[in-house]
Amino acid sequence: MKKAFCKTPEFLISAAGLLTLGGLYLYWCVSTSAPVYGRISAFVCAALFAGVCLRFVPGWMDFWRKGPPALTEAGDEPPHMGLKVFLGLLTYVLFILLLTCLIRVSAGYGGSFKNYLPFWTCADSAHYLDIARDGYLSEGSIDRLVQLVFLPGYPLAVRLMRVLVGDYLYAGLLVSALSFAGAGWVIYRLARLDMDHNSALRTVKYLCLMPGAFFFAAPMSESLFLLLCALCVYCARKDRWLAGCLFGALAAFTRSLGLMLFVPLFFELVASLIKEGKPLPVRHFAALLLIPLGFGAYCAVNYFVSGDPFKFMEYQREHWGQQMGFFFNTASYQLREAVENFASDPTTVLGLWLPNLLCVFGSLALMLFSAKRLRPSYTAWFIACFVIAIGATWLLSAPRYLATLIPLPLALSSLSKRAWADNVLTVLLTLFSLFYLVAFALRWQVW
């Protein structure tokens, strides 16, 4: 029995993955000067990630052997749920804007609501609005040239919306609000493919309670990216393959993590082919290439602006200290920064390093418990995005990046079917999110 198990794909894939991850961790240990607690933090991060992958592999193999289960959309749902979710999330965005204003007024910043709205040009918002107004610059100050690292999808949408509202800030806020409301509606419909109405509605609730969800109200690309990702996966699962891949291309034109949509769509395509027992539809695999072509269009923009299709990589490296690294190294240096700066700069620790660490470890723990409950293509999507997003060599925005990962609210919903679990998760996430919003409103280095 053991000898036969050693020959199964599950064992071979798991063993190869563990050996690779272990080898990378040992290489990192030899080449780093991290303190002992940093090495322990990295090890725990790598171990949790390995646990997620080990729980994912058997489900993945079953998914490809048996094919995906039939769409259920089980149970009744109240009428006009799409409209209710859309309007509810528009109200949520307005609530976030008003609450942030109230926090700043309570902190002594003062000003009317209209005068307060320019506060939302902090963080990366100002860069997006500059691009929407002026496009990318090929000459000028370095602070404007490096804006080439921000992808064009969101600024283009703001530029179009500005034609209607006449102001770039208002246009940005409106694009974000409408995109987030639309994303919530699509995510509800996506969840209904596998869940009953109550579980799907919990998914939308947890989307709103994700730490960093207030960034969906900001004039930044998160809301539009979330909408395009949801549309991509939903259309693909409804067998509207070309439409799904087109939305995936737009997502990759909006944020670089949109490239990772190739992963869940590839998993779904292979599973569907196995279930149907048909020859490979070349047009479906060809359509998948639209997703990297969306990012290729951004590289073309780089070429036309700077003469180098990968100029954004140079700017990221030299201006922001960003390169691809090991995700477990992030857990190490983030803890080091938190420990070394706690006494001298507590607001940065509380607003930046601690939320980053909680989200990195919390998302892994969440997926560890829910990997067997989630559709394998969703877990694969999370794994791919986590490696890329958290592997940044100077990560400042883990809660914001993870808030756009649709598998996370789906995982929270799958773990909260019992009332007590739902209540506990709701309270914990609400407290964390409120604290993080206060830190953002007071500008405690929340990015």
Tab-separated table of C-alpha atoms in Angstrom, residues 76-446:
chain	number	residue	atom	x	y	z
A	76	ASP	CA	-34.071	30.077	-3.404
A	77	GLU	CA	-32.945	33.645	-3.037
A	78	PRO	CA	-34.879	36.861	-2.452
A	79	PRO	CA	-35.901	38.778	-5.561
A	80	HIS	CA	-33.716	41.514	-7.019
A	81	MET	CA	-30.636	40.387	-5.077
A	82	GLY	CA	-28.282	41.838	-7.665
A	83	LEU	CA	-29.753	45.309	-7.225
A	84	LYS	CA	-29.795	44.949	-3.434
A	85	VAL	CA	-26.132	43.939	-3.296
A	86	PHE	CA	-25.146	46.715	-5.708
A	87	LEU	CA	-26.973	49.435	-3.758
A	88	GLY	CA	-25.793	48.005	-0.445
A	89	LEU	CA	-22.162	48.249	-1.491
A	90	LEU	CA	-22.621	51.782	-2.817
A	91	THR	CA	-23.948	52.623	0.656
A	92	TYR	CA	-20.923	50.895	2.175
A	93	VAL	CA	-18.561	53.089	0.121
A	94	LEU	CA	-20.386	56.231	1.224
A	95	PHE	CA	-20.219	55.001	4.828
A	96	ILE	CA	-16.434	54.526	4.539
A	97	LEU	CA	-16.014	58.054	3.145
A	98	LEU	CA	-18.146	59.554	5.915
A	99	LEU	CA	-16.527	57.490	8.677
A	100	THR	CA	-13.037	58.444	7.552
A	101	CYS	CA	-14.096	62.097	7.539
A	102	LEU	CA	-15.508	61.735	11.063
A	103	ILE	CA	-12.278	60.139	12.305
A	104	ARG	CA	-10.196	62.981	10.902
A	105	VAL	CA	-12.506	65.638	12.301
A	106	SER	CA	-12.417	63.923	15.706
A	107	ALA	CA	-8.620	63.948	15.511
A	108	GLY	CA	-8.683	67.733	15.037
A	109	TYR	CA	-8.117	68.043	11.293
A	110	GLY	CA	-11.458	69.829	10.722
A	111	GLY	CA	-12.854	71.016	7.389
A	112	SER	CA	-16.061	70.364	5.469
A	113	PHE	CA	-16.827	67.067	3.767
A	114	LYS	CA	-16.079	68.592	0.350
A	115	ASN	CA	-12.748	69.949	1.540
A	116	TYR	CA	-11.956	66.622	3.183
A	117	LEU	CA	-12.258	64.584	-0.041
A	118	PRO	CA	-8.773	65.594	-1.289
A	119	PHE	CA	-7.431	63.572	1.663
A	120	TRP	CA	-8.064	60.528	-0.517
A	121	THR	CA	-5.272	61.625	-2.857
A	122	CYS	CA	-2.798	60.235	-0.306
A	123	ALA	CA	-0.977	56.931	-0.823
A	124	ASP	CA	-0.922	55.980	-4.543
A	125	SER	CA	-4.119	57.837	-5.453
A	126	ALA	CA	-2.297	61.004	-6.491
A	127	HIS	CA	-0.200	59.007	-8.973
A	128	TYR	CA	-3.267	57.478	-10.606
A	129	LEU	CA	-4.985	60.872	-10.885
A	130	ASP	CA	-1.846	62.453	-12.352
A	131	ILE	CA	-1.721	59.736	-15.008
A	132	ALA	CA	-5.432	60.152	-15.753
A	133	ARG	CA	-4.890	63.884	-16.261
A	134	ASP	CA	-1.495	64.006	-18.011
A	135	GLY	CA	-0.768	60.488	-19.174
A	136	TYR	CA	2.711	59.003	-18.680
A	137	LEU	CA	5.624	61.444	-18.997
A	138	SER	CA	8.824	60.691	-20.870
A	139	GLU	CA	10.667	63.689	-19.397
A	140	GLY	CA	10.391	65.764	-16.254
A	141	SER	CA	10.981	65.187	-12.539
A	142	ILE	CA	11.795	61.683	-11.407
A	143	ASP	CA	8.670	61.657	-9.193
A	144	ARG	CA	6.555	61.905	-12.348
A	145	LEU	CA	8.646	59.571	-14.499
A	146	VAL	CA	8.367	56.709	-12.024
A	147	GLN	CA	4.583	56.826	-12.338
A	148	LEU	CA	5.138	54.459	-15.232
A	149	VAL	CA	5.009	51.624	-12.651
A	150	PHE	CA	1.239	52.202	-12.237
A	151	LEU	CA	-0.701	50.291	-14.876
A	152	PRO	CA	-3.015	52.149	-17.302
A	153	GLY	CA	-6.380	50.415	-16.800
A	154	TYR	CA	-7.658	52.503	-13.886
A	155	PRO	CA	-6.324	55.909	-15.068
A	156	LEU	CA	-7.967	55.307	-18.439
A	157	ALA	CA	-11.319	54.585	-16.762
A	158	VAL	CA	-10.973	57.753	-14.654
A	159	ARG	CA	-10.141	59.804	-17.729
A	160	LEU	CA	-13.318	58.571	-19.414
A	161	MET	CA	-15.449	59.197	-16.306
A	162	ARG	CA	-14.047	62.709	-15.980
A	163	VAL	CA	-15.798	63.591	-19.245
A	164	LEU	CA	-19.087	63.100	-17.366
A	165	VAL	CA	-18.279	64.653	-13.967
A	166	GLY	CA	-15.698	67.300	-14.899
A	167	ASP	CA	-13.241	66.601	-12.029
A	168	TYR	CA	-10.551	63.945	-11.819
A	169	LEU	CA	-10.879	63.300	-8.085
A	170	TYR	CA	-14.652	62.929	-8.272
A	171	ALA	CA	-14.254	60.757	-11.356
A	172	GLY	CA	-11.803	58.511	-9.516
A	173	LEU	CA	-14.075	58.170	-6.496
A	174	LEU	CA	-17.047	57.393	-8.748
A	175	VAL	CA	-15.165	54.771	-10.794
A	176	SER	CA	-14.072	53.073	-7.580
A	177	ALA	CA	-17.533	53.154	-6.002
A	178	LEU	CA	-19.316	51.794	-9.071
A	179	SER	CA	-16.630	49.173	-9.676
A	180	PHE	CA	-16.780	47.917	-6.090
A	181	ALA	CA	-20.575	47.741	-6.120
A	182	GLY	CA	-20.463	45.871	-9.423
A	183	ALA	CA	-17.743	43.553	-8.129
A	184	GLY	CA	-19.847	42.658	-5.091
A	185	TRP	CA	-22.768	41.744	-7.333
A	186	VAL	CA	-20.573	39.529	-9.563
A	187	ILE	CA	-18.896	37.898	-6.547
A	188	TYR	CA	-22.331	37.102	-5.123
A	189	ARG	CA	-23.291	35.432	-8.411
A	190	LEU	CA	-19.939	33.616	-8.519
A	191	ALA	CA	-20.446	32.296	-4.978
A	192	ARG	CA	-23.998	31.189	-5.879
A	193	LEU	CA	-22.539	28.758	-8.402
A	194	ASP	CA	-21.379	26.640	-5.443
A	195	MET	CA	-23.243	27.972	-2.382
A	196	ASP	CA	-26.704	28.752	-1.130
A	197	HIS	CA	-27.958	32.316	-0.830
A	198	ASN	CA	-26.905	32.831	2.801
A	199	SER	CA	-23.372	31.581	2.208
A	200	ALA	CA	-22.999	33.780	-0.879
A	201	LEU	CA	-24.235	36.788	1.058
A	202	ARG	CA	-21.706	36.047	3.804
A	203	THR	CA	-19.015	36.100	1.134
A	204	VAL	CA	-19.997	39.659	0.231
A	205	LYS	CA	-20.062	40.606	3.917
A	206	TYR	CA	-16.558	39.280	4.463
A	207	LEU	CA	-15.369	41.102	1.365
A	208	CYS	CA	-16.421	44.334	3.092
A	209	LEU	CA	-14.736	43.277	6.344
A	210	MET	CA	-11.369	42.442	4.822
A	211	PRO	CA	-8.635	44.575	6.397
A	212	GLY	CA	-7.883	47.212	3.799
A	213	ALA	CA	-11.352	47.040	2.245
A	214	PHE	CA	-11.612	50.818	2.705
A	215	PHE	CA	-9.172	51.102	-0.208
A	216	PHE	CA	-12.082	50.037	-2.435
A	217	ALA	CA	-13.512	53.519	-1.798
A	218	ALA	CA	-10.250	55.272	-2.715
A	219	PRO	CA	-9.387	56.624	-6.174
A	220	MET	CA	-7.075	53.667	-6.744
A	221	SER	CA	-7.158	50.585	-8.949
A	222	GLU	CA	-8.332	48.021	-6.353
A	223	SER	CA	-12.074	48.218	-7.052
A	224	LEU	CA	-11.767	48.085	-10.826
A	225	PHE	CA	-9.276	45.231	-10.570
A	226	LEU	CA	-11.616	43.325	-8.251
A	227	LEU	CA	-14.500	43.767	-10.686
A	228	LEU	CA	-12.461	42.559	-13.675
A	229	CYS	CA	-11.166	39.513	-11.762
A	230	ALA	CA	-14.691	38.569	-10.669
A	231	LEU	CA	-16.025	38.950	-14.211
A	232	CYS	CA	-13.138	36.907	-15.619
A	233	VAL	CA	-13.696	33.900	-13.355
A	234	TYR	CA	-17.491	34.097	-13.425
A	235	CYS	CA	-17.662	34.195	-17.235
A	236	ALA	CA	-15.209	31.315	-17.514
A	237	ARG	CA	-17.227	29.195	-15.095
A	238	LYS	CA	-20.393	29.945	-17.060
A	239	ASP	CA	-18.555	28.744	-20.201
A	240	ARG	CA	-18.343	32.237	-21.679
A	241	TRP	CA	-14.704	31.604	-22.269
A	242	LEU	CA	-13.734	34.393	-24.639
A	243	ALA	CA	-15.487	37.020	-22.512
A	244	GLY	CA	-13.770	35.684	-19.399
A	245	CYS	CA	-10.334	35.863	-20.993
A	246	LEU	CA	-11.009	39.382	-22.287
A	247	PHE	CA	-11.864	40.497	-18.766
A	248	GLY	CA	-8.692	38.749	-17.609
A	249	ALA	CA	-6.685	40.729	-20.156
A	250	LEU	CA	-8.218	43.965	-18.855
A	251	ALA	CA	-7.378	42.902	-15.295
A	252	ALA	CA	-3.746	42.317	-16.328
A	253	PHE	CA	-3.822	45.786	-17.958
A	254	THR	CA	-4.972	47.209	-14.602
A	255	ARG	CA	-2.735	45.388	-12.085
A	256	SER	CA	0.164	43.017	-12.654
A	257	LEU	CA	-1.480	40.384	-10.413
A	258	GLY	CA	-4.100	40.078	-13.149
A	259	LEU	CA	-1.612	37.768	-14.863
A	260	MET	CA	-2.352	35.220	-12.141
A	261	LEU	CA	-5.894	34.791	-13.510
A	262	PHE	CA	-4.279	32.422	-15.990
A	263	VAL	CA	-3.988	29.919	-13.109
A	264	PRO	CA	-7.660	29.399	-12.099
A	265	LEU	CA	-8.808	29.507	-15.718
A	266	PHE	CA	-6.254	26.883	-16.719
A	267	PHE	CA	-7.367	24.656	-13.827
A	268	GLU	CA	-11.010	25.043	-14.825
A	269	LEU	CA	-10.311	24.384	-18.502
A	270	VAL	CA	-8.394	21.151	-17.872
A	271	ALA	CA	-11.064	19.905	-15.443
A	272	SER	CA	-13.852	20.645	-17.935
A	273	LEU	CA	-12.021	18.853	-20.738
A	274	ILE	CA	-11.557	15.752	-18.589
A	275	LYS	CA	-15.207	15.706	-17.570
A	276	GLU	CA	-16.497	16.143	-21.116
A	277	GLY	CA	-13.945	13.767	-22.637
A	278	LYS	CA	-13.608	15.915	-25.743
A	279	PRO	CA	-10.537	16.801	-27.814
A	280	LEU	CA	-8.644	19.878	-26.707
A	281	PRO	CA	-10.427	22.998	-27.992
A	282	VAL	CA	-7.505	24.975	-29.365
A	283	ARG	CA	-9.555	28.177	-29.352
A	284	HIS	CA	-9.989	27.974	-25.567
A	285	PHE	CA	-6.278	27.615	-24.933
A	286	ALA	CA	-5.613	30.371	-27.464
A	287	ALA	CA	-8.072	32.611	-25.621
A	288	LEU	CA	-6.055	32.087	-22.413
A	289	LEU	CA	-3.186	33.915	-24.109
A	290	LEU	CA	-5.273	37.079	-24.027
A	291	ILE	CA	-4.484	37.416	-20.308
A	292	PRO	CA	-0.701	37.831	-20.719
A	293	LEU	CA	-1.384	39.946	-23.805
A	294	GLY	CA	-3.198	42.404	-21.534
A	295	PHE	CA	0.000	42.832	-19.547
A	296	GLY	CA	1.920	42.901	-22.816
A	297	ALA	CA	-0.096	45.970	-23.793
A	298	TYR	CA	1.202	47.665	-20.632
A	299	CYS	CA	4.761	46.708	-21.629
A	300	ALA	CA	4.060	48.317	-25.011
A	301	VAL	CA	3.077	51.515	-23.205
A	302	ASN	CA	6.435	51.352	-21.405
A	303	TYR	CA	8.182	51.041	-24.752
A	304	PHE	CA	6.388	53.984	-26.350
A	305	VAL	CA	7.024	56.204	-23.315
A	306	SER	CA	10.596	55.234	-22.418
A	307	GLY	CA	11.968	53.064	-25.232
A	308	ASP	CA	12.172	50.072	-22.847
A	309	PRO	CA	9.226	47.655	-22.472
A	310	PHE	CA	10.416	46.733	-18.960
A	311	LYS	CA	11.277	50.215	-17.711
A	312	PHE	CA	8.748	49.784	-14.897
A	313	MET	CA	10.988	47.105	-13.374
A	314	GLU	CA	13.910	49.528	-13.199
A	315	TYR	CA	11.754	52.185	-11.544
A	316	GLN	CA	10.328	49.683	-9.063
A	317	ARG	CA	13.800	48.498	-8.134
A	318	GLU	CA	15.554	51.879	-7.903
A	319	HIS	CA	12.752	54.101	-6.580
A	320	TRP	CA	10.744	51.727	-4.368
A	321	GLY	CA	13.274	48.982	-3.628
A	322	GLN	CA	10.915	46.415	-5.136
A	323	GLN	CA	12.091	43.165	-6.676
A	324	MET	CA	10.852	39.605	-6.591
A	325	GLY	CA	11.952	37.751	-3.485
A	326	PHE	CA	10.937	34.879	-1.228
A	327	PHE	CA	7.583	35.326	0.492
A	328	PHE	CA	8.997	33.887	3.722
A	329	ASN	CA	11.757	36.510	3.647
A	330	THR	CA	8.969	39.085	3.847
A	331	ALA	CA	7.764	37.539	7.102
A	332	SER	CA	11.319	37.818	8.410
A	333	TYR	CA	12.132	41.437	7.583
A	334	GLN	CA	8.662	42.665	8.494
A	335	LEU	CA	9.012	41.207	11.994
A	336	ARG	CA	12.529	42.643	12.242
A	337	GLU	CA	11.237	46.111	11.344
A	338	ALA	CA	8.425	45.784	13.893
A	339	VAL	CA	10.791	44.741	16.694
A	340	GLU	CA	13.497	47.294	15.937
A	341	ASN	CA	11.118	50.258	15.562
A	342	PHE	CA	8.513	49.541	18.220
A	343	ALA	CA	9.991	51.915	20.807
A	344	SER	CA	11.126	54.690	18.440
A	345	ASP	CA	8.254	54.707	15.915
A	346	PRO	CA	5.199	52.897	17.338
A	347	THR	CA	2.680	54.399	14.889
A	348	THR	CA	4.586	52.946	11.923
A	349	VAL	CA	4.717	49.561	13.639
A	350	LEU	CA	0.975	49.658	14.407
A	351	GLY	CA	-0.033	51.045	11.024
A	352	LEU	CA	2.397	49.242	8.731
A	353	TRP	CA	4.390	46.270	10.003
A	354	LEU	CA	1.872	44.707	12.398
A	355	PRO	CA	-1.112	44.747	9.960
A	356	ASN	CA	1.140	43.357	7.221
A	357	LEU	CA	2.247	40.481	9.432
A	358	LEU	CA	-1.265	39.734	10.660
A	359	CYS	CA	-2.591	39.612	7.106
A	360	VAL	CA	0.247	37.445	5.796
A	361	PHE	CA	-0.034	34.856	8.561
A	362	GLY	CA	-3.813	35.200	8.883
A	363	SER	CA	-4.440	34.546	5.186
A	364	LEU	CA	-2.249	31.424	5.286
A	365	ALA	CA	-3.997	30.122	8.402
A	366	LEU	CA	-7.385	30.793	6.803
A	367	MET	CA	-6.469	28.915	3.626
A	368	LEU	CA	-4.941	26.066	5.644
A	369	PHE	CA	-8.322	25.369	7.244
A	370	SER	CA	-10.402	25.998	4.115
A	371	ALA	CA	-8.252	24.485	1.346
A	372	LYS	CA	-10.289	21.269	1.287
A	373	ARG	CA	-13.563	23.198	1.265
A	374	LEU	CA	-12.740	25.550	-1.598
A	375	ARG	CA	-12.805	24.819	-5.291
A	376	PRO	CA	-9.206	23.773	-6.143
A	377	SER	CA	-8.900	26.388	-8.875
A	378	TYR	CA	-9.538	29.090	-6.261
A	379	THR	CA	-6.885	27.704	-3.912
A	380	ALA	CA	-4.415	27.555	-6.803
A	381	TRP	CA	-5.272	31.180	-7.576
A	382	PHE	CA	-4.524	32.179	-3.977
A	383	ILE	CA	-1.235	30.270	-3.928
A	384	ALA	CA	-0.010	31.922	-7.135
A	385	CYS	CA	-1.010	35.426	-6.013
A	386	PHE	CA	0.416	34.972	-2.523
A	387	VAL	CA	3.841	33.947	-3.825
A	388	ILE	CA	4.021	36.978	-6.127
A	389	ALA	CA	2.360	39.666	-3.985
A	390	ILE	CA	3.955	38.761	-0.651
A	391	GLY	CA	7.319	38.009	-2.249
A	392	ALA	CA	8.019	41.710	-2.853
A	393	THR	CA	11.347	42.732	-1.329
A	394	TRP	CA	9.880	45.849	0.329
A	395	LEU	CA	6.207	45.065	0.915
A	396	LEU	CA	4.161	47.953	2.332
A	397	SER	CA	0.626	47.033	1.268
A	398	ALA	CA	-0.135	43.410	2.175
A	399	PRO	CA	-3.694	44.120	3.476
A	400	ARG	CA	-4.528	46.074	0.309
A	401	TYR	CA	-3.183	43.406	-2.036
A	402	LEU	CA	-4.846	40.542	-0.176
A	403	ALA	CA	-8.198	42.370	-0.034
A	404	THR	CA	-8.539	41.870	-3.804
A	405	LEU	CA	-8.078	38.078	-3.591
A	406	ILE	CA	-11.590	36.702	-4.026
A	407	PRO	CA	-10.672	33.244	-2.617
A	408	LEU	CA	-10.248	34.794	0.848
A	409	PRO	CA	-13.863	35.959	1.437
A	410	LEU	CA	-15.021	32.689	-0.135
A	411	ALA	CA	-12.845	30.821	2.366
A	412	LEU	CA	-14.224	32.870	5.276
A	413	SER	CA	-17.760	32.063	4.165
A	414	SER	CA	-16.981	28.348	3.934
A	415	LEU	CA	-15.683	28.358	7.528
A	416	SER	CA	-18.571	30.338	9.010
A	417	LYS	CA	-21.593	28.159	8.335
A	418	ARG	CA	-22.222	27.819	12.046
A	419	ALA	CA	-23.561	30.923	13.770
A	420	TRP	CA	-20.884	31.016	16.464
A	421	ALA	CA	-18.078	30.852	13.899
A	422	ASP	CA	-19.712	33.578	11.833
A	423	ASN	CA	-20.083	35.786	14.908
A	424	VAL	CA	-16.475	35.299	16.022
A	425	LEU	CA	-15.011	35.976	12.573
A	426	THR	CA	-17.288	38.992	12.066
A	427	VAL	CA	-16.291	40.581	15.383
A	428	LEU	CA	-12.566	39.952	14.920
A	429	LEU	CA	-12.485	41.259	11.362
A	430	THR	CA	-14.627	44.285	12.245
A	431	LEU	CA	-12.279	45.283	15.078
A	432	PHE	CA	-9.182	44.783	12.919
A	433	SER	CA	-10.690	46.679	9.998
A	434	LEU	CA	-11.813	49.602	12.161
A	435	PHE	CA	-8.374	49.859	13.746
A	436	TYR	CA	-6.729	49.761	10.317
A	437	LEU	CA	-9.092	52.434	8.998
A	438	VAL	CA	-8.258	54.689	11.960
A	439	ALA	CA	-4.561	54.143	11.277
A	440	PHE	CA	-5.127	55.073	7.628
A	441	ALA	CA	-7.154	58.192	8.502
A	442	LEU	CA	-4.393	59.343	10.863
A	443	ARG	CA	-1.732	58.463	8.233
A	444	TRP	CA	0.183	55.930	10.335
A	445	GLN	CA	2.133	54.751	7.281
A	446	VAL	CA	-0.797	52.780	5.859
